[in-house]
Amino acid sequence: MTATADDIMTVVAARALRDRAVCFVGIGLPSLAANLARRLHAPDIVLVYESGAIGAKPTRPPLSIGDGELAETADAVVSVPEIFAYWLQAGRIDVGFLSAAQIDRYANINTTVIGPYEDPKVRLPGAGGAPEIAASSREVIVVVRQSLRTFVDRLDFVTSVGHHTGHDSRARLGLRGRGPSAVITDLGVLRPDPVSRELVLTEIHPGVVVDEVSARTGWPLRVSATLTVTAAPTPAEVAALRELRGRQA
Amino acid sequence: MTATADDIMTVVAARALRDRAVCFVGIGLPSLAANLARRLHAPDIVLVYESGAIGAKPTRPPLSIGDGELAETADAVVSVPEIFAYWLQAGRIDVGFLSAAQIDRYANINTTVIGPYEDPKVRLPGAGGAPEIAASSREVIVVVRQSLRTFVDRLDFVTSVGHHTGHDSRARLGLRGRGPSAVITDLGVLRPDPVSRELVLTEIHPGVVVDEVSARTGWPLRVSATLTVTAAPTPAEVAALRELRGRQA
Amino acid sequence: RQNLRHLTLVRMTPDVLYDQMIGVGAADRLVFSWGGNPGVGSLHRFREAVEDGWPHPIELEEHSHAGMAARYVAAASGLPFGTLRGYVGSDLLERTANVATVTCPFTGEELTAVRALDLDVAVIHAQQVDRHGNVGLWGLTGVQKEAVLAADRSIVTVEERVTAFDSRVTTVLPAWVLAAVAVAPHGSHPSYTQGYSNRDNAFYAAWDSISRDRDRFAAWMRRHVLDVDDFGDHLRLVDAESALAG
Amino acid sequence: RQNLRHLTLVRMTPDVLYDQMIGVGAADRLVFSWGGNPGVGSLHRFREAVEDGWPHPIELEEHSHAGMAARYVAAASGLPFGTLRGYVGSDLLERTANVATVTCPFTGEELTAVRALDLDVAVIHAQQVDRHGNVGLWGLTGVQKEAVLAADRSIVTVEERVTAFDSRVTTVLPAWVLAAVAVAPHGSHPSYTQGYSNRDNAFYAAWDSISRDRDRFAAWMRRHVLDVDDFGDHLRLVDAESALAG
């Protein structure tokens, strides 16, 4: 079983989640990674879905946040207003797990439109829970495939704030969470510089070269002096992921 | 079975509630009267208790708003924040049913202190749900025994607003409900003058004389030119009331 | 089917039904926070209305989920606005007049205010109606209670009529807050109803190709919506085609 | 019993337990909305503290139920204030700094703001704890969820430990928002626990005479609280006396 680039991205995202962490997960890549973590090193991870399921333990990756299995396996089921007010806004979420259509060097995210807002080239689904997940989670992890379409110099629309314009600009906006701590892609992992908060390539996946990552980044990519290579997914990790994908309804 | 003054007061209060009305009821006299109405002419009256029971159908008058039977017999059980926000504040209550330790000529109510606030002669339990019941119910009915201690010229403390200082002063405060429509006592029924909103004795219970009502009122009582005498409680009404009282735990 | 036009449609997550209403030109305006085909991708009728103005342009008012939830709660509570920590730094702020700031009178902190989302009509699907006309729900109830309480009139379709509610019922809407209740089994199709039906994932996937093309969409709507007698016929037709395809 | 002093006690409806804490002088301050003996009358220790400053004066901060509820909700939501239609025209407004006005940025309407009720510790009693440490409640849950979520640390006593929750559970507090859970059957005495115990109405009535007199109260506290080993002994003693009296 050879791990694909997508497999590595998902496995690395899963590894980033510690056991017992309380994770607010969107559908798609984030949900897949979080459920993988739950089957591997984090059996007691608490998955929170914006549809109102707290501590959901789905047997298959849900296609929709409204999936019935989320309610059936959850520790608690609450209303949507409550999940956003009492749980996310109140600061009870350790990790917010997001994806993106476009991301910039400060890990700000666009999921609204490609092109001008009034005359968009592509109308995307929109914000969903992302702006407040990005604002209020103690920490944010972004999982996104890396390309010139997604890693752009300038977002067409800022849907959700990462590190804003860098430095302490995010904190000055009054956002309570610390913002994105990692952007995990199919090529490597980018983390914010401790001072400027610009994304820096800190980890590269096996077989990927830095030039390739730079070529798929829409701004001059900074690379860490202590760049490490991602530990290859173990057979157990890949097997668990494939098994999970196979269950997808 | 002779009806006592208290019996008449309770029966008249019960009669004031039409079937299918949605009533927000406090414990004590209001709850007894509302449950009496439910056993007589208003089987489909909707009793709402501030503890969160909507459509409660208790078999015995509850001693506490937290009585377990309220939840067991209710159509819906909701949280206390919800009962006040979604149900009372949103204007879904037809009749708010209150009692009082002191009441003035504009049916403002005191349930807080007798004497000065900082050095009270009697410390009463306080506001409870009354200020917002009085403000937001479409209509308010007050049930209270009449005496110089309760019917006072000037409240020691305004806990809940009735018709404020009269005329349109209540509406000018921005209160959405119409305020008290009747004050039902053990002597008769007082209703606000359509213009001045001052309470006027409009109905007197059998065997009571106007002088007695005036003597138990702490201000010069206005008496309606069309004063009527309350229809005596029927044997069925008195029997139902006694039966209900007998069930009190 | 009633040929309603110029509607303002409101939902946090408009999906297939909204795509259909937009595609037939019934909606002038959409108030929402996430408009996609969950697990599949785009809503093509929605996209074409926004990107190409077909069949006519549609005005968007978009929010975050948290903002929409706070708007429903404010309306259900009889308040003119709701308060949240949200939207800060987002370009969403520039695109709607229904988000503003409010200052805490105690701490001086600036927070986000959203206008109450008062609705004319709310339509939801639930599990059961009891003999008194009360409606019972369980599972992920979302903002359905708030939507019902935010509306002047609410219409509920349910899976079945029961003598007394299932013990799984967690949320009850009393009969007296509802304008009408109708029994419509599988009324949530293509979505699911907890305890009654599963999500028709194949239909969501099929909708992607049905809705991608204007003509195919129009033909599908004629055959499956305009030319059927009722929702039961619609479901039987969808089922039969699905069996053929599967 | 731990001889705690200078506490600020908070509850919408402080009753017998609060009367005891006030009577022994543990509380400097009470934040509340209704302080009586439900179905009986007064809380005499509370009254004596307020009316005569015995054993020492107590500072009151009083609200309406709706205001307290909005304060708990704001704190549970991580907001500095809550908004309601309330207090208008009431003298309550003059007696607290934690009620103010806020203007709707959309309609210009003036509404009432209440300060969030952030708590250090919340203590509630519930029905069940499951094997993961989650707590399950049903019945009239009041503001218990909001109190737990408004507090830095929450302590829950429950009727019993179960493998899996009873189907009647409607509200679950996940283990990870709780500091401690202890099994304490009848821990709500003299109140009731839905599904487990009835309200001890006789005790509420008896409390009226026990608490009316300072010395009798002190003797009762010594015998029933200070000199017993634990809450179980306390309950057994109360039960035995009730049997004698009955």
GROMACS .gro file of N, CA, C and O in nm, chain C residues 31-71:
model
  164
  529VAL      N    1  -3.113   3.461   0.157
  529VAL     CA    2  -3.042   3.493   0.282
  529VAL      C    3  -2.989   3.361   0.335
  529VAL      O    4  -3.068   3.269   0.361
  530PHE      N    5  -2.859   3.347   0.350
  530PHE     CA    6  -2.803   3.215   0.378
  530PHE      C    7  -2.663   3.227   0.437
  530PHE      O    8  -2.605   3.335   0.445
  531SER      N    9  -2.607   3.111   0.476
  531SER     CA   10  -2.469   3.111   0.522
  531SER      C   11  -2.383   3.004   0.454
  531SER      O   12  -2.260   3.013   0.459
  532TRP      N   13  -2.444   2.903   0.391
  532TRP     CA   14  -2.365   2.804   0.319
  532TRP      C   15  -2.453   2.743   0.211
  532TRP      O   16  -2.553   2.677   0.243
  533GLY      N   17  -2.418   2.765   0.086
  533GLY     CA   18  -2.501   2.718  -0.024
  533GLY      C   19  -2.427   2.621  -0.113
  533GLY      O   20  -2.372   2.661  -0.215
  534GLY      N   21  -2.427   2.495  -0.075
  534GLY     CA   22  -2.360   2.394  -0.155
  534GLY      C   23  -2.440   2.266  -0.157
  534GLY      O   24  -2.543   2.254  -0.091
  535ASN      N   25  -2.391   2.167  -0.232
  535ASN     CA   26  -2.451   2.034  -0.233
  535ASN      C   27  -2.363   1.949  -0.141
  535ASN      O   28  -2.254   1.909  -0.180
  536PRO      N   29  -2.407   1.925  -0.018
  536PRO     CA   30  -2.318   1.867   0.084
  536PRO      C   31  -2.262   1.731   0.041
  536PRO      O   32  -2.337   1.643   0.003
  537GLY      N   33  -2.131   1.720   0.047
  537GLY     CA   34  -2.065   1.595   0.011
  537GLY      C   35  -2.047   1.579  -0.138
  537GLY      O   36  -1.984   1.483  -0.184
  538VAL      N   37  -2.102   1.670  -0.219
  538VAL     CA   38  -2.093   1.659  -0.365
  538VAL      C   39  -2.019   1.779  -0.424
  538VAL      O   40  -1.918   1.764  -0.490
  539GLY      N   41  -2.068   1.898  -0.397
  539GLY     CA   42  -2.000   2.016  -0.451
  539GLY      C   43  -2.091   2.135  -0.462
  539GLY      O   44  -2.142   2.184  -0.362
  540SER      N   45  -2.116   2.179  -0.583
  540SER     CA   46  -2.189   2.303  -0.605
  540SER      C   47  -2.339   2.279  -0.620
  540SER      O   48  -2.384   2.172  -0.659
  541LEU      N   49  -2.413   2.385  -0.595
  541LEU     CA   50  -2.553   2.393  -0.638
  541LEU      C   51  -2.550   2.470  -0.769
  541LEU      O   52  -2.529   2.592  -0.771
  542HIS      N   53  -2.575   2.400  -0.881
  542HIS     CA   54  -2.549   2.463  -1.010
  542HIS      C   55  -2.651   2.569  -1.047
  542HIS      O   56  -2.619   2.669  -1.111
  543ARG      N   57  -2.776   2.549  -1.006
  543ARG     CA   58  -2.878   2.652  -1.036
  543ARG      C   59  -2.847   2.781  -0.959
  543ARG      O   60  -2.862   2.891  -1.009
  544PHE      N   61  -2.809   2.764  -0.832
  544PHE     CA   62  -2.767   2.878  -0.749
  544PHE      C   63  -2.648   2.946  -0.814
  544PHE      O   64  -2.646   3.069  -0.833
  545ARG      N   65  -2.547   2.867  -0.855
  545ARG     CA   66  -2.429   2.927  -0.916
  545ARG      C   67  -2.463   3.001  -1.044
  545ARG      O   68  -2.414   3.112  -1.069
  546GLU      N   69  -2.547   2.939  -1.126
  546GLU     CA   70  -2.577   3.005  -1.253
  546GLU      C   71  -2.655   3.135  -1.231
  546GLU      O   72  -2.636   3.233  -1.303
  547ALA      N   73  -2.743   3.134  -1.131
  547ALA     CA   74  -2.816   3.258  -1.100
  547ALA      C   75  -2.719   3.368  -1.057
  547ALA      O   76  -2.732   3.483  -1.097
  548VAL      N   77  -2.620   3.330  -0.975
  548VAL     CA   78  -2.527   3.430  -0.924
  548VAL      C   79  -2.424   3.469  -1.030
  548VAL      O   80  -2.395   3.587  -1.051
  549GLU      N   81  -2.369   3.366  -1.099
  549GLU     CA   82  -2.258   3.393  -1.190
  549GLU      C   83  -2.306   3.449  -1.324
  549GLU      O   84  -2.239   3.533  -1.383
  550ASP      N   85  -2.424   3.404  -1.371
  550ASP     CA   86  -2.469   3.443  -1.505
  550ASP      C   87  -2.605   3.510  -1.504
  550ASP      O   88  -2.659   3.542  -1.611
  551GLY      N   89  -2.664   3.528  -1.386
  551GLY     CA   90  -2.794   3.595  -1.380
  551GLY      C   91  -2.905   3.518  -1.450
  551GLY      O   92  -2.997   3.577  -1.504
  552TRP      N   93  -2.897   3.383  -1.447
  552TRP     CA   94  -2.999   3.303  -1.516
  552TRP      C   95  -3.078   3.221  -1.419
  552TRP      O   96  -3.019   3.159  -1.332
  553PRO      N   97  -3.210   3.213  -1.423
  553PRO     CA   98  -3.300   3.280  -1.518
  553PRO      C   99  -3.313   3.429  -1.492
  553PRO      O  100  -3.358   3.501  -1.580
  554HIS      N  101  -3.277   3.474  -1.374
  554HIS     CA  102  -3.266   3.618  -1.352
  554HIS      C  103  -3.167   3.636  -1.237
  554HIS      O  104  -3.141   3.542  -1.161
  555PRO      N  105  -3.112   3.755  -1.221
  555PRO     CA  106  -3.015   3.774  -1.114
  555PRO      C  107  -3.084   3.753  -0.979
  555PRO      O  108  -3.204   3.775  -0.965
  556ILE      N  109  -3.006   3.710  -0.882
  556ILE     CA  110  -3.059   3.689  -0.749
  556ILE      C  111  -2.975   3.771  -0.651
  556ILE      O  112  -2.853   3.777  -0.663
  557GLU      N  113  -3.045   3.837  -0.562
  557GLU     CA  114  -2.975   3.918  -0.463
  557GLU      C  115  -2.935   3.828  -0.347
  557GLU      O  116  -3.016   3.752  -0.296
  558LEU      N  117  -2.809   3.837  -0.307
  558LEU     CA  118  -2.762   3.754  -0.196
  558LEU      C  119  -2.744   3.838  -0.071
  558LEU      O  120  -2.693   3.949  -0.077
  559GLU      N  121  -2.785   3.781   0.042
  559GLU     CA  122  -2.742   3.836   0.170
  559GLU      C  123  -2.681   3.721   0.247
  559GLU      O  124  -2.751   3.628   0.288
  560GLU      N  125  -2.549   3.725   0.263
  560GLU     CA  126  -2.487   3.609   0.326
  560GLU      C  127  -2.422   3.642   0.458
  560GLU      O  128  -2.374   3.751   0.483
  561HIS      N  129  -2.424   3.540   0.543
  561HIS     CA  130  -2.379   3.551   0.681
  561HIS      C  131  -2.292   3.430   0.716
  561HIS      O  132  -2.273   3.342   0.635
  562SER      N  133  -2.243   3.430   0.838
  562SER     CA  134  -2.185   3.307   0.890
  562SER      C  135  -2.297   3.229   0.958
  562SER      O  136  -2.402   3.283   0.990
  563HIS      N  137  -2.272   3.099   0.981
  563HIS     CA  138  -2.371   3.017   1.054
  563HIS      C  139  -2.402   3.079   1.190
  563HIS      O  140  -2.516   3.088   1.232
  564ALA      N  141  -2.295   3.121   1.261
  564ALA     CA  142  -2.315   3.175   1.395
  564ALA      C  143  -2.402   3.300   1.390
  564ALA      O  144  -2.489   3.322   1.475
  565GLY      N  145  -2.379   3.382   1.287
  565GLY     CA  146  -2.459   3.503   1.271
  565GLY      C  147  -2.604   3.471   1.240
  565GLY      O  148  -2.696   3.530   1.297
  566MET      N  149  -2.626   3.376   1.148
  566MET     CA  150  -2.763   3.337   1.116
  566MET      C  151  -2.833   3.280   1.239
  566MET      O  152  -2.949   3.312   1.267
  567ALA      N  153  -2.761   3.196   1.314
  567ALA     CA  154  -2.821   3.136   1.434
  567ALA      C  155  -2.863   3.245   1.531
  567ALA      O  156  -2.973   3.244   1.587
  568ALA      N  157  -2.775   3.344   1.550
  568ALA     CA  158  -2.807   3.455   1.642
  568ALA      C  159  -2.925   3.536   1.590
  568ALA      O  160  -3.005   3.588   1.669
  569ARG      N  161  -2.939   3.546   1.459
  569ARG     CA  162  -3.052   3.620   1.401
  569ARG      C  163  -3.183   3.547   1.425
  569ARG      O  164  -3.285   3.608   1.456
   0.00000   0.00000   0.00000
